[in-house]
Each structure stands twice: as structure tokens, then as C-alpha cells.
mmCIF file of C-alpha atoms and ligand atoms in Angstrom:
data_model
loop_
_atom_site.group_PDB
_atom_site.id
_atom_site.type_symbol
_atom_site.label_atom_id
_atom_site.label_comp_id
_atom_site.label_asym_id
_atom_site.label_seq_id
_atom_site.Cartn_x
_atom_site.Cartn_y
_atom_site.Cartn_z
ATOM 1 C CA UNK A 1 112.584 113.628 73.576
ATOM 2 C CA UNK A 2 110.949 115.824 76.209
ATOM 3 C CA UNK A 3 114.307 117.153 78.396
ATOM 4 C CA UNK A 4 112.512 117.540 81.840
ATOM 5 C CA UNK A 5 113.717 115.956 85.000
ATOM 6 C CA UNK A 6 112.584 112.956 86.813
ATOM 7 C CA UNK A 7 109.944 113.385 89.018
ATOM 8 C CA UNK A 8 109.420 110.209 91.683
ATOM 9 C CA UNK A 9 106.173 110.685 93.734
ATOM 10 C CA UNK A 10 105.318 107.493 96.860
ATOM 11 C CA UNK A 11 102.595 105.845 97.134
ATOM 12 C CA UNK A 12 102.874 105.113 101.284
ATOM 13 C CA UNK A 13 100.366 102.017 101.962
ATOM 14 C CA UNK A 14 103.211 100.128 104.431
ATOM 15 C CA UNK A 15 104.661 97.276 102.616
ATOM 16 C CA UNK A 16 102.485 97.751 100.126
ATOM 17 C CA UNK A 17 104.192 101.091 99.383
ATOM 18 C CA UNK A 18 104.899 101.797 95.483
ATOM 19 C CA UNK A 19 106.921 104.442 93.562
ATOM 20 C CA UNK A 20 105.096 106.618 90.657
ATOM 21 C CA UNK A 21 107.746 107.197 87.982
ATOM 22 C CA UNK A 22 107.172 110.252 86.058
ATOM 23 C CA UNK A 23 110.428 111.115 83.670
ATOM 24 C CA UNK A 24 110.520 111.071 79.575
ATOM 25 C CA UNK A 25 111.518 108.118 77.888
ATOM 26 C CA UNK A 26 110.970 105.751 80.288
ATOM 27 C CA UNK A 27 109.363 103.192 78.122
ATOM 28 C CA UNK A 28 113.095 102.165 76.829
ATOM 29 C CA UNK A 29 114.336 102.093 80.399
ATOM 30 C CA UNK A 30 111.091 99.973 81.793
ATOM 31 C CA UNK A 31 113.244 97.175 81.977
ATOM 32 C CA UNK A 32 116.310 98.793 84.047
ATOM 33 C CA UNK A 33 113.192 100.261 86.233
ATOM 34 C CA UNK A 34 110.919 96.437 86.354
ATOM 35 C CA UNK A 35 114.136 94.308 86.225
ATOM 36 C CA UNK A 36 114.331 94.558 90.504
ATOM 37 C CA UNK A 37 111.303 92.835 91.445
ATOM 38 C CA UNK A 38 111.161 90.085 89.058
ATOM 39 C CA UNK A 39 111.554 86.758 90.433
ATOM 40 C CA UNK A 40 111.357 85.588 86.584
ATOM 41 C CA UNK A 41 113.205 87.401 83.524
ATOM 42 C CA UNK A 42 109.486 87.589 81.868
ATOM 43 C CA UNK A 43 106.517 89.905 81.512
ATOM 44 C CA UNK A 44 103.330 89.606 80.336
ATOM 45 C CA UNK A 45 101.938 92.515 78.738
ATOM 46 C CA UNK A 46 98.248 93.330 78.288
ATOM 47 C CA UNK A 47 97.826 96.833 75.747
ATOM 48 C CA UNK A 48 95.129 97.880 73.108
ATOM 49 C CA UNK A 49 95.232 98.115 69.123
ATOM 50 C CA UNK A 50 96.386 101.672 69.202
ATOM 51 C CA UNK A 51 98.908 101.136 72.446
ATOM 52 C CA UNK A 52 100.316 98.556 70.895
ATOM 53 C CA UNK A 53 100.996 100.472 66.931
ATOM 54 C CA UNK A 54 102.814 103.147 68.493
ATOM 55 C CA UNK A 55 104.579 102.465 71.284
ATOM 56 C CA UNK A 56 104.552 98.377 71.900
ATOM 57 C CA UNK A 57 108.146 98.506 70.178
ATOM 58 C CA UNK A 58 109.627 100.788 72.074
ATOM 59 C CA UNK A 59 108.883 99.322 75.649
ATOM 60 C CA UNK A 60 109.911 95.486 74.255
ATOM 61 C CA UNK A 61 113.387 97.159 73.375
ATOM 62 C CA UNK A 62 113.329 98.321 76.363
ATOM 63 C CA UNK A 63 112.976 94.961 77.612
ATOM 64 C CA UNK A 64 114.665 93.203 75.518
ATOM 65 C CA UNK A 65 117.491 95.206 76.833
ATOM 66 C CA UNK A 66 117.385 94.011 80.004
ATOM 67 C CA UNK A 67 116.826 90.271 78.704
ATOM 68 C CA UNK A 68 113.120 90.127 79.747
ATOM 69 C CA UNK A 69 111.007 88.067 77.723
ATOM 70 C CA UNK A 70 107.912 89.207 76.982
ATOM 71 C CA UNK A 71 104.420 87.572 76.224
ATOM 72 C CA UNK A 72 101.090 90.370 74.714
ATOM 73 C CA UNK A 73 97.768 90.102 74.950
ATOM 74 C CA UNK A 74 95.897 93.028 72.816
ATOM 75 C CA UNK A 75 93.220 94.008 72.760
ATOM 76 C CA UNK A 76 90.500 95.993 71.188
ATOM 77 C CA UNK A 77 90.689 99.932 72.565
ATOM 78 C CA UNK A 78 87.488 101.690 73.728
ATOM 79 C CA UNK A 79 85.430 101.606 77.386
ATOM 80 C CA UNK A 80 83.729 98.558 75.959
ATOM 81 C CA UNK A 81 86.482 96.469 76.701
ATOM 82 C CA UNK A 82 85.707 96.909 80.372
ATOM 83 C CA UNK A 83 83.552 94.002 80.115
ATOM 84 C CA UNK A 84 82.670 90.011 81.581
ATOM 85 C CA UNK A 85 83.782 88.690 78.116
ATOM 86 C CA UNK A 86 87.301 90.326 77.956
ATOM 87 C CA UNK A 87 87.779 89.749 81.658
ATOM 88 C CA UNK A 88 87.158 86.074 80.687
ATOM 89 C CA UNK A 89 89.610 85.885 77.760
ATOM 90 C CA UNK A 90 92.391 87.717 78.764
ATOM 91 C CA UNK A 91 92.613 85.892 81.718
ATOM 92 C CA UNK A 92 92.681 82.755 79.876
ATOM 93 C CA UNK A 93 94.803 84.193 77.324
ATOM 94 C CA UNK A 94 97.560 84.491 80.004
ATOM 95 C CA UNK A 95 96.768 81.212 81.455
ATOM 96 C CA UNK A 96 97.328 79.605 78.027
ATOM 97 C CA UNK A 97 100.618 81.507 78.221
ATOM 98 C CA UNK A 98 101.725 80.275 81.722
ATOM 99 C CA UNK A 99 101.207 82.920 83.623
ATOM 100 C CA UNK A 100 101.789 82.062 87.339
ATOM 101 C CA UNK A 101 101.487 83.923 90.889
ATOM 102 C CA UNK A 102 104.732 85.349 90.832
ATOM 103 C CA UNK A 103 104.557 86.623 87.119
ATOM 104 C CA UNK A 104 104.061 90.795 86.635
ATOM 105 C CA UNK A 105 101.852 91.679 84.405
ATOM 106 C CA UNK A 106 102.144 95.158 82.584
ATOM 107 C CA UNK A 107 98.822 97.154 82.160
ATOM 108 C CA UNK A 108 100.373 99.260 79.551
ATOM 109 C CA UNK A 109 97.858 101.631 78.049
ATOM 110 C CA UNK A 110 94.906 103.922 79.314
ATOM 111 C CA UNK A 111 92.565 103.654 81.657
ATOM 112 C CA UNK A 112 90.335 100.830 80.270
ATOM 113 C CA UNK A 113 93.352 98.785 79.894
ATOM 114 C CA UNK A 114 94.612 99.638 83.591
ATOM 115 C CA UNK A 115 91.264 99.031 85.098
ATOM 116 C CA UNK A 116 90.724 95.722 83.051
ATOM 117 C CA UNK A 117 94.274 94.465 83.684
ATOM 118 C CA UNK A 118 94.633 95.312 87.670
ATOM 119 C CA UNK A 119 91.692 93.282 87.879
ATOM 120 C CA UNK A 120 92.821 90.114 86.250
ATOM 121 C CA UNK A 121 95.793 90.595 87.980
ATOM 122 C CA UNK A 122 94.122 90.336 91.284
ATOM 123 C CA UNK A 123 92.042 87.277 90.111
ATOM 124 C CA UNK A 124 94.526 85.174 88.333
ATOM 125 C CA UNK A 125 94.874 82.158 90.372
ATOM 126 C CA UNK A 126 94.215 84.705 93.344
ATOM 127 C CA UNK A 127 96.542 87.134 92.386
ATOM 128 C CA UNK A 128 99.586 87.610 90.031
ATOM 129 C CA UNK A 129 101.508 90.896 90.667
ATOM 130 C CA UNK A 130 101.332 94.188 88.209
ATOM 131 C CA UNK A 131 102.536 97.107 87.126
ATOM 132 C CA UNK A 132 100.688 100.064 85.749
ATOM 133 C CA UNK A 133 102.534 101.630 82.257
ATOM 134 C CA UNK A 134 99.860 104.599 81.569
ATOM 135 C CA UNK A 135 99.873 105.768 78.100
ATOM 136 C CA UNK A 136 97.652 108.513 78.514
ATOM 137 C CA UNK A 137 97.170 111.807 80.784
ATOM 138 C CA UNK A 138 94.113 110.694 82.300
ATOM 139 C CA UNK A 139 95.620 107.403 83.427
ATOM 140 C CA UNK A 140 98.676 109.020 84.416
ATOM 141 C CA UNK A 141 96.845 111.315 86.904
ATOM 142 C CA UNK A 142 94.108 109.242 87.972
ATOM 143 C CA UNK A 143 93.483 105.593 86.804
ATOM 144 C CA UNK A 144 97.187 103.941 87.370
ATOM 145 C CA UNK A 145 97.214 105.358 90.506
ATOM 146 C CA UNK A 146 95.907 103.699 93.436
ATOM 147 C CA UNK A 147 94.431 100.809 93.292
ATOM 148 C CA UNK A 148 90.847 101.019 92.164
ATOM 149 C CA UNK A 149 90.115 98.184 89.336
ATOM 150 C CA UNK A 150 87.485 97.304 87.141
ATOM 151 C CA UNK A 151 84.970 96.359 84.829
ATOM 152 C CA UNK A 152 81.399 97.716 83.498
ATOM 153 C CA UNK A 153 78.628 95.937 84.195
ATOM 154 C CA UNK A 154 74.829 96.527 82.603
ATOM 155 C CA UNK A 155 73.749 97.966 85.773
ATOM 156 C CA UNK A 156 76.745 100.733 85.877
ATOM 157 C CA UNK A 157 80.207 102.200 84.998
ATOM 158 C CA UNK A 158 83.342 100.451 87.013
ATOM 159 C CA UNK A 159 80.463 98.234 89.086
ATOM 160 C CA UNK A 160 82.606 94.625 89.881
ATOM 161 C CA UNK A 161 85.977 95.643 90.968
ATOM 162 C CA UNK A 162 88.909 95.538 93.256
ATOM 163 C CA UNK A 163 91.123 97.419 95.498
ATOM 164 C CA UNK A 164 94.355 95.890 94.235
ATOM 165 C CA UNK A 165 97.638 98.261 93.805
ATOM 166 C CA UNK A 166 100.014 97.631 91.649
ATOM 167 C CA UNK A 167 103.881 97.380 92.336
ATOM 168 C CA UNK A 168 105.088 100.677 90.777
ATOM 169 C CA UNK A 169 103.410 103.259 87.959
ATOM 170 C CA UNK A 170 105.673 103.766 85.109
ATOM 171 C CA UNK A 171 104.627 107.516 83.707
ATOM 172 C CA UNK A 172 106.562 107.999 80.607
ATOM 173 C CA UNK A 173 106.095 111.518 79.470
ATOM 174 C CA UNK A 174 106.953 111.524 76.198
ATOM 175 C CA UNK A 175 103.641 109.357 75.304
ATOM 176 C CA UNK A 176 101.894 112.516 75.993
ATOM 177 C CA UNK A 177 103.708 113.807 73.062
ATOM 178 C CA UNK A 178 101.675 111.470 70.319
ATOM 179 C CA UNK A 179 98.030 112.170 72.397
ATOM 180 C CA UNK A 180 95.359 112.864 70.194
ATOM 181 C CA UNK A 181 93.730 115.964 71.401
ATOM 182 C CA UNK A 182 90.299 114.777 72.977
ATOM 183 C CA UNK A 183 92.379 112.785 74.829
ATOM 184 C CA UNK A 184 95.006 114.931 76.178
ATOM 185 C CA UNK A 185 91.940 117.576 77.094
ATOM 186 C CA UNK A 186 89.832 114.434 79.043
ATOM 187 C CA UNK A 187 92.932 113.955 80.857
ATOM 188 C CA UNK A 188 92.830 117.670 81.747
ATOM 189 C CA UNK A 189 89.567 116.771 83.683
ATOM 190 C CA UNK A 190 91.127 114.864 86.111
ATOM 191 C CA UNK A 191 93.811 117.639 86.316
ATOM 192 C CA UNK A 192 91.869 120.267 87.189
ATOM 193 C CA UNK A 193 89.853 118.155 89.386
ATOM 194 C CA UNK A 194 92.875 118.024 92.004
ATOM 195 C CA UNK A 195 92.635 121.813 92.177
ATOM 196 C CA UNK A 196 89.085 122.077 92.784
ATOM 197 C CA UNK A 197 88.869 119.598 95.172
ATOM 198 C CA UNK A 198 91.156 121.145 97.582
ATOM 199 C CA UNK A 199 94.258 122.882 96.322
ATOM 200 C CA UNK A 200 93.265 126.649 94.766
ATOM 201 C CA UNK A 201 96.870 127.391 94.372
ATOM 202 C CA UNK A 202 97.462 124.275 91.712
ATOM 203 C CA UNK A 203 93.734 125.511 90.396
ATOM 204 C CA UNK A 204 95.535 129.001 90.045
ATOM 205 C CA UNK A 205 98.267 127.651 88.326
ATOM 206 C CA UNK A 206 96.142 125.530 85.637
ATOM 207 C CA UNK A 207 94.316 128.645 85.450
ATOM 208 C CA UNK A 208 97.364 130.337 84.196
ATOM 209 C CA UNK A 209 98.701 127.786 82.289
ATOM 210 C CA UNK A 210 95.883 126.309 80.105
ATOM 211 C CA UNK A 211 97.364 127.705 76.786
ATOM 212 C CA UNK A 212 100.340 125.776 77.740
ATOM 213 C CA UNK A 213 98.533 122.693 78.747
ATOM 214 C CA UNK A 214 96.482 122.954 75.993
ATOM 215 C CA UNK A 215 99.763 122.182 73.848
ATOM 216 C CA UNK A 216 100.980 119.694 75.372
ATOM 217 C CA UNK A 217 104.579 121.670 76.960
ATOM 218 C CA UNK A 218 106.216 118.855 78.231
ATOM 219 C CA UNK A 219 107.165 120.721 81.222
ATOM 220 C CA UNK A 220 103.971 122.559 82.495
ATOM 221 C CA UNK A 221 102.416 118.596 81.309
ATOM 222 C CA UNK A 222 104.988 117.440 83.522
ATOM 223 C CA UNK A 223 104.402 119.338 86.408
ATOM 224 C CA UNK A 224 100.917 119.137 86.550
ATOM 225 C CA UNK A 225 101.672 115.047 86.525
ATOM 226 C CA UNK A 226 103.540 115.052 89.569
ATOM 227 C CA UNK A 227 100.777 117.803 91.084
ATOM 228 C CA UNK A 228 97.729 115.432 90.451
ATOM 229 C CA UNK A 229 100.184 112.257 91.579
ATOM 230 C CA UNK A 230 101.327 113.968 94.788
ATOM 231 C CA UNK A 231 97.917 114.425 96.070
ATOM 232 C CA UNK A 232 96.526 111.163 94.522
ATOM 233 C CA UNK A 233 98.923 109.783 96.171
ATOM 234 C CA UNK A 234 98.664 111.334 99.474
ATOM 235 C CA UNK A 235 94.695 110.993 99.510
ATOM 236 C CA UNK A 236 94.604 107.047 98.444
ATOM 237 C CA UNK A 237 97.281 106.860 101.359
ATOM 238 C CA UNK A 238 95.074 108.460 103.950
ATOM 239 C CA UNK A 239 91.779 106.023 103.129
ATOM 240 C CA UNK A 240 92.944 103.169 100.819
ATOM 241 C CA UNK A 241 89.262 101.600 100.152
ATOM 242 C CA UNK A 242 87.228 104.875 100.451
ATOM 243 C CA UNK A 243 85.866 104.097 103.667
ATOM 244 C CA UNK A 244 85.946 108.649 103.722
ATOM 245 C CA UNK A 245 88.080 111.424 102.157
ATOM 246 C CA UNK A 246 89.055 109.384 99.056
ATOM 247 C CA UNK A 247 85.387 109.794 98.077
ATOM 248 C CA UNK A 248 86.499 113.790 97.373
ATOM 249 C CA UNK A 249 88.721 112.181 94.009
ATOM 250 C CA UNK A 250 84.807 111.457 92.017
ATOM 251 C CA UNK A 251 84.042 115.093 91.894
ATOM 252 C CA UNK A 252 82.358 115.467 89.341
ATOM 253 C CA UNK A 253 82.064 111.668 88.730
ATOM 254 C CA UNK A 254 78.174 110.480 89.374
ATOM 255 C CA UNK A 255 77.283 113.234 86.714
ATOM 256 C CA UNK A 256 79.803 111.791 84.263
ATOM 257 C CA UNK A 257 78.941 108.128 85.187
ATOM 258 C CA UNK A 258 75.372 108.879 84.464
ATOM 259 C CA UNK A 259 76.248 110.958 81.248
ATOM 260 C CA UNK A 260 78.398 107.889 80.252
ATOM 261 C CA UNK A 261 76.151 105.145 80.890
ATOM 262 C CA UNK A 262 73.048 107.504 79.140
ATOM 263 C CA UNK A 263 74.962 106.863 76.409
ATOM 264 C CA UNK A 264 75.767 103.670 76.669
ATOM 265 C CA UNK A 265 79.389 104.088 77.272
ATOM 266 C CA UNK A 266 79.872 105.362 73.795
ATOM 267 C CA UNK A 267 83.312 106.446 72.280
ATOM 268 C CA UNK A 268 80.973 109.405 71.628
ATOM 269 C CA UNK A 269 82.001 110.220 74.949
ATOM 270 C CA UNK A 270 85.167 110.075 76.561
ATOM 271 C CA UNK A 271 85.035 109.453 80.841
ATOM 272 C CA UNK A 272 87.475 112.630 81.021
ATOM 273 C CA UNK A 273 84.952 114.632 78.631
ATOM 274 C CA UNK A 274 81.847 113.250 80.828
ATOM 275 C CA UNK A 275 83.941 114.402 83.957
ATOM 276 C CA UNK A 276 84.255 118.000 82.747
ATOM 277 C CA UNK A 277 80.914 118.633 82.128
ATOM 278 C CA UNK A 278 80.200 116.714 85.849
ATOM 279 C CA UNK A 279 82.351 118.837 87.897
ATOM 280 C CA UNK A 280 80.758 121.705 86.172
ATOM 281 C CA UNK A 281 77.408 120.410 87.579
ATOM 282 C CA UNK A 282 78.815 119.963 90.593
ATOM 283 C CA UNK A 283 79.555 123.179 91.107
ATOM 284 C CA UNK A 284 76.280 124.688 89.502
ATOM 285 C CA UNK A 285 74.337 121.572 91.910
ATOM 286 C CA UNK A 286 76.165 123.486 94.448
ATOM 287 C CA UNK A 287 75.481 127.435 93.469
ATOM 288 C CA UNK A 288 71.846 125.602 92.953
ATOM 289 C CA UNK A 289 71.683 124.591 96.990
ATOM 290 C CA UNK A 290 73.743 127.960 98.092
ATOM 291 C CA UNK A 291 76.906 126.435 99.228
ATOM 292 C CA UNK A 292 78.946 128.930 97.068
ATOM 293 C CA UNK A 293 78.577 131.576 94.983
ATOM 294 C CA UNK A 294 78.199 132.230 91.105
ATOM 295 C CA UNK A 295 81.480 133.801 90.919
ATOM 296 C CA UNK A 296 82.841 130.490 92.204
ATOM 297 C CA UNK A 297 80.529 128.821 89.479
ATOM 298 C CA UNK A 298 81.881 130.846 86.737
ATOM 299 C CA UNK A 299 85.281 130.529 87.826
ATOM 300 C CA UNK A 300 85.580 127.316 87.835
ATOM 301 C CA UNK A 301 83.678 126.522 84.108
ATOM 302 C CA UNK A 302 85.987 129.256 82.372
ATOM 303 C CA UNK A 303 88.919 127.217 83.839
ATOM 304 C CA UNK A 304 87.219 123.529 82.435
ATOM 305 C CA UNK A 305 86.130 125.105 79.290
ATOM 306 C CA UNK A 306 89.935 126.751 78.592
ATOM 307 C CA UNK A 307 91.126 122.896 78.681
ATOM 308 C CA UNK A 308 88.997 122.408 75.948
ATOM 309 C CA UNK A 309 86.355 120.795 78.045
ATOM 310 C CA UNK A 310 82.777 121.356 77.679
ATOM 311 C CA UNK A 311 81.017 122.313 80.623
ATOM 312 C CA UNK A 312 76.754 122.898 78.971
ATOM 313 C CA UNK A 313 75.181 119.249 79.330
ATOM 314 C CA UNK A 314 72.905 120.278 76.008
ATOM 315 C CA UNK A 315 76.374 120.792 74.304
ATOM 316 C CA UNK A 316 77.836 117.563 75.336
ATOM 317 C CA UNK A 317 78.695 115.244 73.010
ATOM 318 C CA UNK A 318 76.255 111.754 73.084
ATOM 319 C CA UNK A 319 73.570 113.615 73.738
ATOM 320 C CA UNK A 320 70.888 114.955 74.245
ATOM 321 C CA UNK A 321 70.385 113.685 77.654
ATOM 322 C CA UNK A 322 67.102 113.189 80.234
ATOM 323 C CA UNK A 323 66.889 114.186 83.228
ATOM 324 C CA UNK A 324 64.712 111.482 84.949
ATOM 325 C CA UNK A 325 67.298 108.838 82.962
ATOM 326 C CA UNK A 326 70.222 110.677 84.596
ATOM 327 C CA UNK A 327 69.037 110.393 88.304
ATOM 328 C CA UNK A 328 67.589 106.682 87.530
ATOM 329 C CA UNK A 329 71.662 106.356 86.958
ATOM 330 C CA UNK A 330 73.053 108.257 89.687
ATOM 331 C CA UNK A 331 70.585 106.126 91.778
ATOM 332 C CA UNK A 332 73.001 103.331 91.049
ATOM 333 C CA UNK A 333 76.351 104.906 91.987
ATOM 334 C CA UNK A 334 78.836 102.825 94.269
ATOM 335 C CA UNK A 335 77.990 105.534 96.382
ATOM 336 C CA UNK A 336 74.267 105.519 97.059
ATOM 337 C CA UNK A 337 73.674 103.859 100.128
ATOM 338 C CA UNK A 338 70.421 102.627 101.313
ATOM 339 C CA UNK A 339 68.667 104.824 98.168
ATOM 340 C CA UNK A 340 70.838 107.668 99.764
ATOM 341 C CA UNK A 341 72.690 109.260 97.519
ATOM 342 C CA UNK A 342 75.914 110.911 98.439
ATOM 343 C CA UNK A 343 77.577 113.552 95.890
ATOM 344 C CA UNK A 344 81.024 115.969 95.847
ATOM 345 C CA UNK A 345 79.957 119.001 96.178
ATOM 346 C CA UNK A 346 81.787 122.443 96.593
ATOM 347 C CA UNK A 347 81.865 125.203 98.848
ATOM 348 C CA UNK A 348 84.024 127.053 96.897
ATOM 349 C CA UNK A 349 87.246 126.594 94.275
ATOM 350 C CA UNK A 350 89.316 124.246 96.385
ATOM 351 C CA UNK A 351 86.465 123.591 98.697
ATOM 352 C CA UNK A 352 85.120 120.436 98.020
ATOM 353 C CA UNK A 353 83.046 117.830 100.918
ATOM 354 C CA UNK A 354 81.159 114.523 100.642
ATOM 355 C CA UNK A 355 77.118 115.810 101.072
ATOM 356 C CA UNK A 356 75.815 112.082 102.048
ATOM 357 C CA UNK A 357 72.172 113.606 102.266
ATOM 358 C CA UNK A 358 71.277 114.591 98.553
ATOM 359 C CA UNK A 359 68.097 115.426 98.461
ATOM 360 C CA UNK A 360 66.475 113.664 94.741
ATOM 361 C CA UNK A 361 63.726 115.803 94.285
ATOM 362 C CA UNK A 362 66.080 118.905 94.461
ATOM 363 C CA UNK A 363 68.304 116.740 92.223
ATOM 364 C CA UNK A 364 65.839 115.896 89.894
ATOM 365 C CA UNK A 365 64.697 119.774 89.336
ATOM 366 C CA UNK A 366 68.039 120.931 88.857
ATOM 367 C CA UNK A 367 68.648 118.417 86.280
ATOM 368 C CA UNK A 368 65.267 119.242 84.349
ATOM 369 C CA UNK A 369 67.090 122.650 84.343
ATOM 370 C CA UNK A 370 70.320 121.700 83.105
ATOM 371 C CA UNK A 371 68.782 118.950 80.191
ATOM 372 C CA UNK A 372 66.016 121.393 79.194
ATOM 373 C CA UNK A 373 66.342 123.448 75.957
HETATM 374 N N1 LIG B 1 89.359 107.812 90.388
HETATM 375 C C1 LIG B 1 88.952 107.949 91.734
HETATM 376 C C2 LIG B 1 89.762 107.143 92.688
HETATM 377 O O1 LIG B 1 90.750 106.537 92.306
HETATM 378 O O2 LIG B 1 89.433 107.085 93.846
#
């Protein structure tokens, strides 16, 4: 078991307010730590395949422990579980089971199964409560954490969806331990991301500690947890629904969604893997327009690529990739408005701002460049 200390970051959205837990072995202790807000002694727990082979028995114990009953829906792993049909039968599944408004549900897995489960959560006879149980690094970062669910839909990655938070984010660190390496480096996207979007210090430190995160060290993984929670958590408290600054957290992301839906949301291609390569657009989109400098450009790639991230689009895996597809995608982003299309870009490492004006044409010649062989 991974010896370092608990870490407890806060959500602060009022009385909607919710703790992060970020300790090892928490599974076993879930129900010591979910026992307090249950108005029934039962759970309903929705996982995948793989969540469920390794670690399923270990967070039941846990339970059990506690004398909470537990009902599972599993399901099958991989992004295209993000869909209508899965939506539809899980939320019958727990219907069939008895699920009711004052049940918690436990989205106990990555970030497909956190995305897909906070949203039938928030539909289930117009709401049952939840609890987010991330089994990977990405979701313990980024997806668990505030709010933001959802499925795919043929038009675009993460397109019908709710704001809905959950009750508290159980991070069990020793998970991280059993992380099969792709995943544990698309996690490090979203790691790295917090740095570059506005803290070079934490950017320094990944920079120095890459080796270690690279290895999973359950402390340096550990510490860059609570990093990227402390400022999730401080950004989604500052703008909720992403009515502004909460934009800043999909650096990177309209490349990736693009890259992801090009390839048809693949398991060729993992959404941390597609965010990599993005935020190494961003910042060559960026060098492209002279906001910052090449220096700043190759910083920050020799930082993604030392997390085992690839940062050349013609490298990427899925590929190879058009550029006249990938703007046709980034047309559709959440965040185009009007056929404006806003992107993340950087002024330097830590520098990051919302440009709502993109200009496509520029867009579409600086893709050509970065697709072309
Ligand atoms: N993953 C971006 C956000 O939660 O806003």
C-alpha cells in the first residue's frame, strides 16, 4: 500500500460544496467515508469490465463493512460507452433495481464511466444523488471533478450533457498502482495541462519530476493529484457552468476532440493521448500567430513528450489525419459560437487566455502544415 498522507482538497459551490478525497486505500474505507450522507444503507454502483476485475471486490468489502448493500451495473469499458443506448439501459437497469431520488449512485471507474454515470444520475427521475470513485489519473485530475457530464453524440465528443456535481470524489491512490501505462501517461495530459494553463511553478515541478511520474511514485503521483485538484477545484468554483475562465481547463481540447472524433472515437486513441498532442498545437497555433515564442513552444513539447505523450500530429496514433476534416470538427465544438470559434491559446508556459476570434483560414493553413508529410 502506497504510505503517503491524506490529502483533502474543497470543492466551494455553497451548499453544494463537496470534499475531494485523495489518500491510499480508500476503496476499503469508501464506506466509513459514504456511510454519512446516506439516507439508505445501499449503493448502487455503475463500473466497467476491467473496473470491476480488479478492484470491484475491494470497494464492496469496503462496504460491506459498513453494512451497505450494494446493487452493479457493468458495463462494457471504452469511449463508446458514452452513448444514447447505454444512457438508456443503465438507467433502466437501476430502475429495475429500485433506484429512487434519494439513492447515491457510485461512478466508480474512469472517465467514460464518470461522465456516463453523473449524467444518469442527474436524469433519474430528475435526479438521484452521486459520488465520483475515479479509478484512473485522468479522472482523478480532471473528469470526477466538477461537474461536467456526458455523452457522445454523432455530431461531437461530450455533446448532450449536464452540469451536475457530485456529493464527494473518492481518489484512492493506490489504483494508480495497477494503471496500465497509456493510461497513466493520458492522465499526465491533464496534469501538465494545470501547469501550462497558469501555474509555471507546478509546470517546473512536472518538468523535474517526469522520470518519477513516469513510474508511477506514489508520492510525486500524489502530489501532483492534489496540484491538478486544488486548482480544478478553485477554477470550477470561480465559474461553475463556464460562462468564462473555466473555458482555460480545454487547453488543448478542440484539437484532441477533433483528433478523437477523426477517428471515430477509437480506443486507437485515448482523450488524454489526443490532449497531448492538442496542447502541443496549441502552443505551436500560438508560436504560429506570434503570441509567444519558440522557446516557449519547445519547452513546453519536451515537457508533454517526457510524460510519454506524443506531441507530432503525423505521429499520433489513429491517424493519419486531414486537415479540412479537423476544422469541419472544431467547427462543432461546444465552444463555437455563431460559426465563431473560440480556442486556448498561450502567451507563454503558464500563460494561457480564451482567443474568442479564431480566425479559420489561419486555422485551416496551420493545420495543412501540421497534417502534411
Ligand atoms: N475538463 C474540463 C472541465 O471540466 O471544465
Amino acid at each position: 500500500m502506497v504510505q503517503n498522507s491524506a490529502k483533502q482538497v474543497t470543492v466551494a459551490l455553497g451548499e453544494r460544496s463537496y470534499d475531494i478525497h485523495i489518500a491510499a486505500g480508500l476503496l476499503s474505507r469508501a464506506g466509513e467515508l459514504i456511510k454519512p450522507i446516506l439516507k439508505q444503507q445501499r449503493v448502487f454502483i455503475v463500473t466497467d469490465e476491467n473496473v470491476a476485475k480488479t478492484h470491484l471486490e475491494t470497494l464492496q468489502n469496503g462496504l460491506v463493512q459498513e453494512n451497505i448493500e450494494s446493487f452493479v451495473e457493468i458495463l462494457p469499458p471504452g469511449e463508446a460507452t458514452k452513448c444514447y443506448s447505454i444512457l438508456e439501459s443503465t438507467i433502466d437497469a437501476l430502475m429495475a433495481q429500485g433506484a429512487d431520488r434519494n439513492d447515491v449512485v457510485l461512478a466508480f471507474g474512469g472517465g467514460v464511466i464518470g461522465d456516463l454515470t453523473g449524467l444518469v444520475a442527474g436524469l433519474l427521475k430528475r435526479g438521484m444523488r452521486f459520488v465520483q470513485v475515479p479509478t484512473t489519473l485522468l479522472s482523478q485530475v480532471d473528469s470526477s471533478v466538477g461537474g461536467k457530464t456526458a455523452i457522445n453524440s454523432k455530431m461531437g465528443k461530450n455533446l448532450i450533457g449536464l452540469f451536475n456535481q457530485p456529493e464527494m470524489v473518492i481518489a484512492d491512490q493506490d489504483v494508480l498502482q495497477t494503471l496500465p501505462v497509456r493510461e497513466l501517461c493520458a492522465g499526465l495530459a491533464e496534469v501538465i495541462k494545470y501547469g501550462l494553463i497558469d501555474d509555471p511553478d507546478f509546470f517546473e515541478f512536472i518538468e523535474q519530476n517526469a522520470e518519477k511520474l513516469n513510474a508511477a511514485d506514489p508520492d510525486t503521483l500524489a502530489e501532483a493529484v492534489r496540484v491538478s485538484c486544488e486548482a480544478k477545484a478553485r477554477i470550477v468554483s470561480e465559474d461553475e457552468t463556464e460562462r468564462g475562465k473555466r473555458a482555460l481547463l480545454n487547453l488543448g481540447h478542440t484539437f484532441a476532440h477533433a483528433l478523437e472524433r477523426a477517428n471515430g472515437f477509437g480506443p486507437a486513441l485515448l482523450h488524454g493521448e489526443a490532449v497531448g498532442t492538442g496542447m502541443a498545437m496549441a502552443y505551436r497555433y500560438s508560436k504560429a500567430i506570434d503570441l509567444c515564442s519558440g522557446q516557449d513552444v519547445t519547452r513546453a513539447e519536451k515537457a508533454i513528450a517526457a510524460l510519454g505523450l506524443e506531441t507530432d500530429v503525423r505521429n499520433l496514433a489513429g491517424g493519419p489525419y486531414e486537415a479540412n476534416a479537423l476544422l469541419e470538427h472544431m467547427m462543432h465544438d461546444k465552444k463555437t459560437e455563431q460559426g465563431r470559434l473560440t480556442l486556448i491559446l498561450a502567451k507563454g508556459i503558464g500563460q494561457s487566455y480564451i482567443e474568442k476570434n479564431v480566425d479559420a483560414d489561419n486555422l485551416l493553413v496551420f493545420l495543412n502544415s501540421e497534417t502534411a508529410d
